[in-house]
């Protein structure tokens, strides 16, 4: 379970220039409100907290830590399970909101690139920050079976408008696409810790869905 105090501290890590502190605080509250909506059963503050904590494990390896952390905050800012452009909308809103807070154009551009990479989890093995960010986003897959099952049920709740038949078909297709990858995680640390566990979890979910 996330700590609001810790999340606020992590948010402040993104800001070197505090001249617009009131606006920074306002944006934090906007993010809190969006990720706290009742229909966000998985893509909520617990998810953001897990992503940020995973990113923190790679502090010494990050090339652009501010962009990576901002991408973590904004990558699910827009989340509508019935839409296909959530990533693009989230990236565009991040650009608009960050441009008002003295964030450099280069950092905003990099933040957008990372957010857009979550669409299909577009890996570039030569891009360390992208690997860390996308691995953090998928860290939930390699948790213990009880946590994974809670995650799987939460995803089903977010797709409650989909029939059981259609959901099982679509979810199985997504899981199998991940299992076909040579690696689920592209950082050596998370590959060693989570890859085999994640594969077992997903295979068990596929059996449950069949």
CSV table of C-alpha atoms in Angstrom, one decimal:
chain,number,residue,atom,x,y,z
A,1,UNK,CA,0.0,0.0,0.0
A,2,UNK,CA,1.4,3.4,-0.9
A,3,UNK,CA,2.2,6.2,1.5
A,4,UNK,CA,1.0,9.6,0.5
A,5,UNK,CA,3.9,11.2,2.3
A,6,UNK,CA,6.4,9.0,0.4
A,7,UNK,CA,4.7,9.7,-2.9
A,8,UNK,CA,4.8,13.4,-2.3
A,9,UNK,CA,8.6,13.1,-1.6
A,10,UNK,CA,9.0,11.2,-4.8
A,11,UNK,CA,7.1,13.9,-6.7
A,12,UNK,CA,9.5,16.5,-5.3
A,13,UNK,CA,12.5,14.6,-6.7
A,14,UNK,CA,11.3,15.6,-10.2
A,15,UNK,CA,11.8,19.3,-9.5
A,16,UNK,CA,15.0,21.2,-9.4
A,17,UNK,CA,13.4,24.6,-10.0
A,18,UNK,CA,11.0,25.2,-7.1
A,19,UNK,CA,10.1,28.7,-8.2
A,20,UNK,CA,6.6,27.5,-9.2
A,21,UNK,CA,6.0,25.4,-6.0
A,22,UNK,CA,2.3,26.2,-5.8
A,23,UNK,CA,1.8,25.1,-9.4
A,24,UNK,CA,3.9,21.9,-8.7
A,25,UNK,CA,1.7,21.1,-5.7
A,26,UNK,CA,-1.5,21.7,-7.8
A,27,UNK,CA,-0.3,19.3,-10.4
A,28,UNK,CA,0.5,16.7,-7.7
A,29,UNK,CA,-3.1,17.0,-6.5
A,30,UNK,CA,-4.4,16.6,-10.0
A,31,UNK,CA,-2.4,13.4,-10.4
A,32,UNK,CA,-3.6,12.1,-7.0
A,33,UNK,CA,-7.2,12.8,-8.0
A,34,UNK,CA,-6.9,11.1,-11.4
A,35,UNK,CA,-5.2,8.0,-10.1
A,36,UNK,CA,-7.7,7.7,-7.2
A,37,UNK,CA,-10.8,7.4,-9.4
A,38,UNK,CA,-12.9,4.4,-8.2
A,39,UNK,CA,-12.8,2.7,-11.6
A,40,UNK,CA,-9.0,2.4,-11.4
A,41,UNK,CA,-8.7,-1.0,-9.8
A,42,UNK,CA,-5.1,-1.6,-10.9
A,43,UNK,CA,-3.8,1.5,-12.8
A,44,UNK,CA,-3.9,3.6,-9.6
A,45,UNK,CA,-1.6,5.0,-7.0
A,46,UNK,CA,-0.4,1.6,-5.8
A,47,UNK,CA,0.8,1.0,-9.4
A,48,UNK,CA,2.6,4.3,-9.6
A,49,UNK,CA,4.2,3.7,-6.2
A,50,UNK,CA,5.5,0.3,-7.3
A,51,UNK,CA,6.9,1.7,-10.5
A,52,UNK,CA,8.7,4.5,-8.7
A,53,UNK,CA,10.1,2.2,-6.1
A,54,UNK,CA,11.4,-0.1,-8.7
A,55,UNK,CA,13.0,2.8,-10.6
A,56,UNK,CA,14.7,3.9,-7.4
A,57,UNK,CA,16.6,0.7,-7.4
A,58,UNK,CA,18.5,1.9,-10.5
A,59,UNK,CA,19.4,5.5,-9.3
A,60,UNK,CA,23.0,5.1,-10.3
A,61,UNK,CA,22.2,3.8,-13.8
A,62,UNK,CA,19.6,6.4,-14.9
A,63,UNK,CA,20.7,8.7,-17.7
A,64,UNK,CA,17.8,11.1,-17.3
A,65,UNK,CA,16.3,10.5,-13.9
A,66,UNK,CA,13.8,13.3,-14.1
A,67,UNK,CA,12.3,12.2,-17.4
A,68,UNK,CA,12.1,8.6,-16.2
A,69,UNK,CA,10.3,9.6,-13.0
A,70,UNK,CA,8.0,12.0,-14.8
A,71,UNK,CA,7.1,9.3,-17.3
A,72,UNK,CA,6.3,7.0,-14.4
A,73,UNK,CA,3.9,9.7,-13.0
A,74,UNK,CA,2.2,10.4,-16.3
A,75,UNK,CA,2.2,7.1,-18.2
A,76,UNK,CA,-1.3,6.1,-17.1
A,77,UNK,CA,-2.6,9.6,-16.5
A,78,UNK,CA,-5.2,9.0,-19.1
A,79,UNK,CA,-6.6,5.5,-18.7
A,80,UNK,CA,-9.8,4.3,-20.4
A,81,UNK,CA,-9.9,0.5,-21.0
A,82,UNK,CA,-12.2,1.1,-24.0
A,83,UNK,CA,-9.8,3.5,-25.7
A,84,UNK,CA,-6.7,2.6,-27.8
A,85,UNK,CA,-4.8,5.8,-27.5
A,86,UNK,CA,-4.3,6.2,-23.8
A,87,UNK,CA,-0.6,6.4,-24.1
A,88,UNK,CA,-0.7,9.1,-26.8
A,89,UNK,CA,-3.2,11.1,-24.8
A,90,UNK,CA,-1.1,10.7,-21.6
A,91,UNK,CA,2.0,11.9,-23.5
A,92,UNK,CA,0.2,14.9,-24.9
A,93,UNK,CA,-1.2,15.9,-21.6
A,94,UNK,CA,2.2,15.5,-19.9
A,95,UNK,CA,3.7,17.8,-22.6
A,96,UNK,CA,1.0,20.4,-22.0
A,97,UNK,CA,1.1,20.4,-18.2
A,98,UNK,CA,4.9,20.2,-17.9
A,99,UNK,CA,5.5,23.0,-20.4
A,100,UNK,CA,3.8,25.3,-17.9
A,101,UNK,CA,6.3,24.5,-15.2
A,102,UNK,CA,9.7,25.5,-16.6
A,103,UNK,CA,10.6,21.9,-17.6
A,104,UNK,CA,13.1,21.9,-20.5
A,105,UNK,CA,11.8,20.9,-24.0
A,106,UNK,CA,14.4,18.1,-24.1
A,107,UNK,CA,13.1,16.6,-20.8
A,108,UNK,CA,9.5,16.9,-21.9
A,109,UNK,CA,10.3,15.2,-25.3
A,110,UNK,CA,12.1,12.4,-23.5
A,111,UNK,CA,9.2,12.0,-21.1
A,112,UNK,CA,6.8,11.7,-24.0
A,113,UNK,CA,9.1,9.1,-25.7
A,114,UNK,CA,9.1,6.9,-22.6
A,115,UNK,CA,5.3,7.2,-22.1
A,116,UNK,CA,4.7,6.2,-25.8
A,117,UNK,CA,7.0,3.2,-25.4
A,118,UNK,CA,4.5,1.7,-23.0
A,119,UNK,CA,2.2,1.1,-25.9
A,120,UNK,CA,3.1,-2.5,-26.7
A,121,UNK,CA,6.2,-2.1,-24.5
A,122,UNK,CA,8.5,-1.1,-27.3
A,123,UNK,CA,11.9,-2.2,-26.0
A,124,UNK,CA,15.2,-0.7,-27.2
A,125,UNK,CA,17.9,-2.8,-25.5
A,126,UNK,CA,20.5,0.0,-26.1
A,127,UNK,CA,18.3,2.5,-24.2
A,128,UNK,CA,19.0,2.0,-20.5
A,129,UNK,CA,16.4,4.4,-19.2
A,130,UNK,CA,13.7,2.9,-21.4
A,131,UNK,CA,14.6,-0.6,-20.2
A,132,UNK,CA,14.5,0.4,-16.6
A,133,UNK,CA,11.1,2.2,-17.0
A,134,UNK,CA,9.4,-0.5,-18.9
A,135,UNK,CA,10.8,-3.2,-16.6
A,136,UNK,CA,9.4,-1.2,-13.7
A,137,UNK,CA,6.0,-1.1,-15.3
A,138,UNK,CA,6.0,-4.9,-15.6
A,139,UNK,CA,7.4,-5.6,-12.2
A,140,UNK,CA,4.0,-6.7,-11.0
A,141,UNK,CA,4.2,-9.8,-13.2
A,142,UNK,CA,7.1,-11.2,-11.1
A,143,UNK,CA,5.5,-10.9,-7.7
A,144,UNK,CA,4.4,-13.7,-5.5
A,145,UNK,CA,1.3,-15.7,-6.6
A,146,UNK,CA,-1.1,-14.0,-4.2
A,147,UNK,CA,-0.1,-10.5,-5.3
A,148,UNK,CA,-0.2,-11.6,-9.0
A,149,UNK,CA,-3.7,-13.0,-8.5
A,150,UNK,CA,-4.9,-9.7,-6.9
A,151,UNK,CA,-3.4,-7.9,-9.9
A,152,UNK,CA,-5.1,-10.2,-12.4
A,153,UNK,CA,-8.5,-9.7,-10.7
A,154,UNK,CA,-8.0,-6.0,-10.7
A,155,UNK,CA,-7.3,-6.0,-14.5
A,156,UNK,CA,-10.5,-8.0,-15.0
A,157,UNK,CA,-12.4,-5.4,-13.0
A,158,UNK,CA,-11.1,-2.7,-15.2
A,159,UNK,CA,-12.5,-4.6,-18.2
A,160,UNK,CA,-15.8,-5.5,-16.5
A,161,UNK,CA,-17.7,-4.3,-19.6
A,162,UNK,CA,-16.1,-7.1,-21.7
A,163,UNK,CA,-17.8,-10.5,-21.7
A,164,UNK,CA,-16.1,-13.4,-20.1
A,165,UNK,CA,-15.5,-15.1,-23.4
A,166,UNK,CA,-14.0,-12.0,-25.0
A,167,UNK,CA,-11.9,-11.2,-22.0
A,168,UNK,CA,-10.4,-14.6,-21.7
A,169,UNK,CA,-9.6,-14.6,-25.4
A,170,UNK,CA,-8.0,-11.1,-25.3
A,171,UNK,CA,-6.2,-11.6,-22.0
A,172,UNK,CA,-4.8,-14.9,-23.1
A,173,UNK,CA,-3.5,-13.4,-26.3
A,174,UNK,CA,-1.7,-10.6,-24.4
A,175,UNK,CA,-0.1,-13.1,-21.9
A,176,UNK,CA,1.1,-15.4,-24.7
A,177,UNK,CA,2.6,-12.4,-26.5
A,178,UNK,CA,4.7,-11.7,-23.4
A,179,UNK,CA,5.6,-15.3,-23.0
A,180,UNK,CA,6.9,-15.5,-26.5
A,181,UNK,CA,9.6,-12.9,-25.7
A,182,UNK,CA,13.1,-14.1,-25.1
A,183,UNK,CA,13.2,-11.8,-22.1
A,184,UNK,CA,10.4,-10.2,-20.2
A,185,UNK,CA,12.9,-7.9,-18.4
A,186,UNK,CA,15.8,-6.2,-20.0
A,187,UNK,CA,17.7,-5.0,-16.9
A,188,UNK,CA,19.9,-7.9,-15.7
A,189,UNK,CA,18.8,-7.3,-12.1
A,190,UNK,CA,15.0,-7.7,-12.7
A,191,UNK,CA,15.6,-10.4,-15.3
A,192,UNK,CA,17.4,-12.5,-12.7
A,193,UNK,CA,14.9,-11.7,-10.0
A,194,UNK,CA,11.6,-11.8,-11.8
A,195,UNK,CA,11.6,-13.3,-15.2
A,196,UNK,CA,11.1,-17.0,-14.3
A,197,UNK,CA,8.5,-16.1,-11.6
A,198,UNK,CA,6.6,-13.9,-14.1
A,199,UNK,CA,6.5,-16.7,-16.6
A,200,UNK,CA,5.1,-19.1,-14.1
A,201,UNK,CA,2.5,-16.6,-13.0
A,202,UNK,CA,1.3,-15.9,-16.5
A,203,UNK,CA,1.1,-19.6,-17.5
A,204,UNK,CA,-1.0,-20.2,-14.4
A,205,UNK,CA,-3.3,-17.3,-15.4
A,206,UNK,CA,-3.6,-18.8,-18.9
A,207,UNK,CA,-4.7,-22.1,-17.4
A,208,UNK,CA,-7.2,-20.3,-15.2
A,209,UNK,CA,-8.6,-18.5,-18.2
A,210,UNK,CA,-8.9,-21.6,-20.3
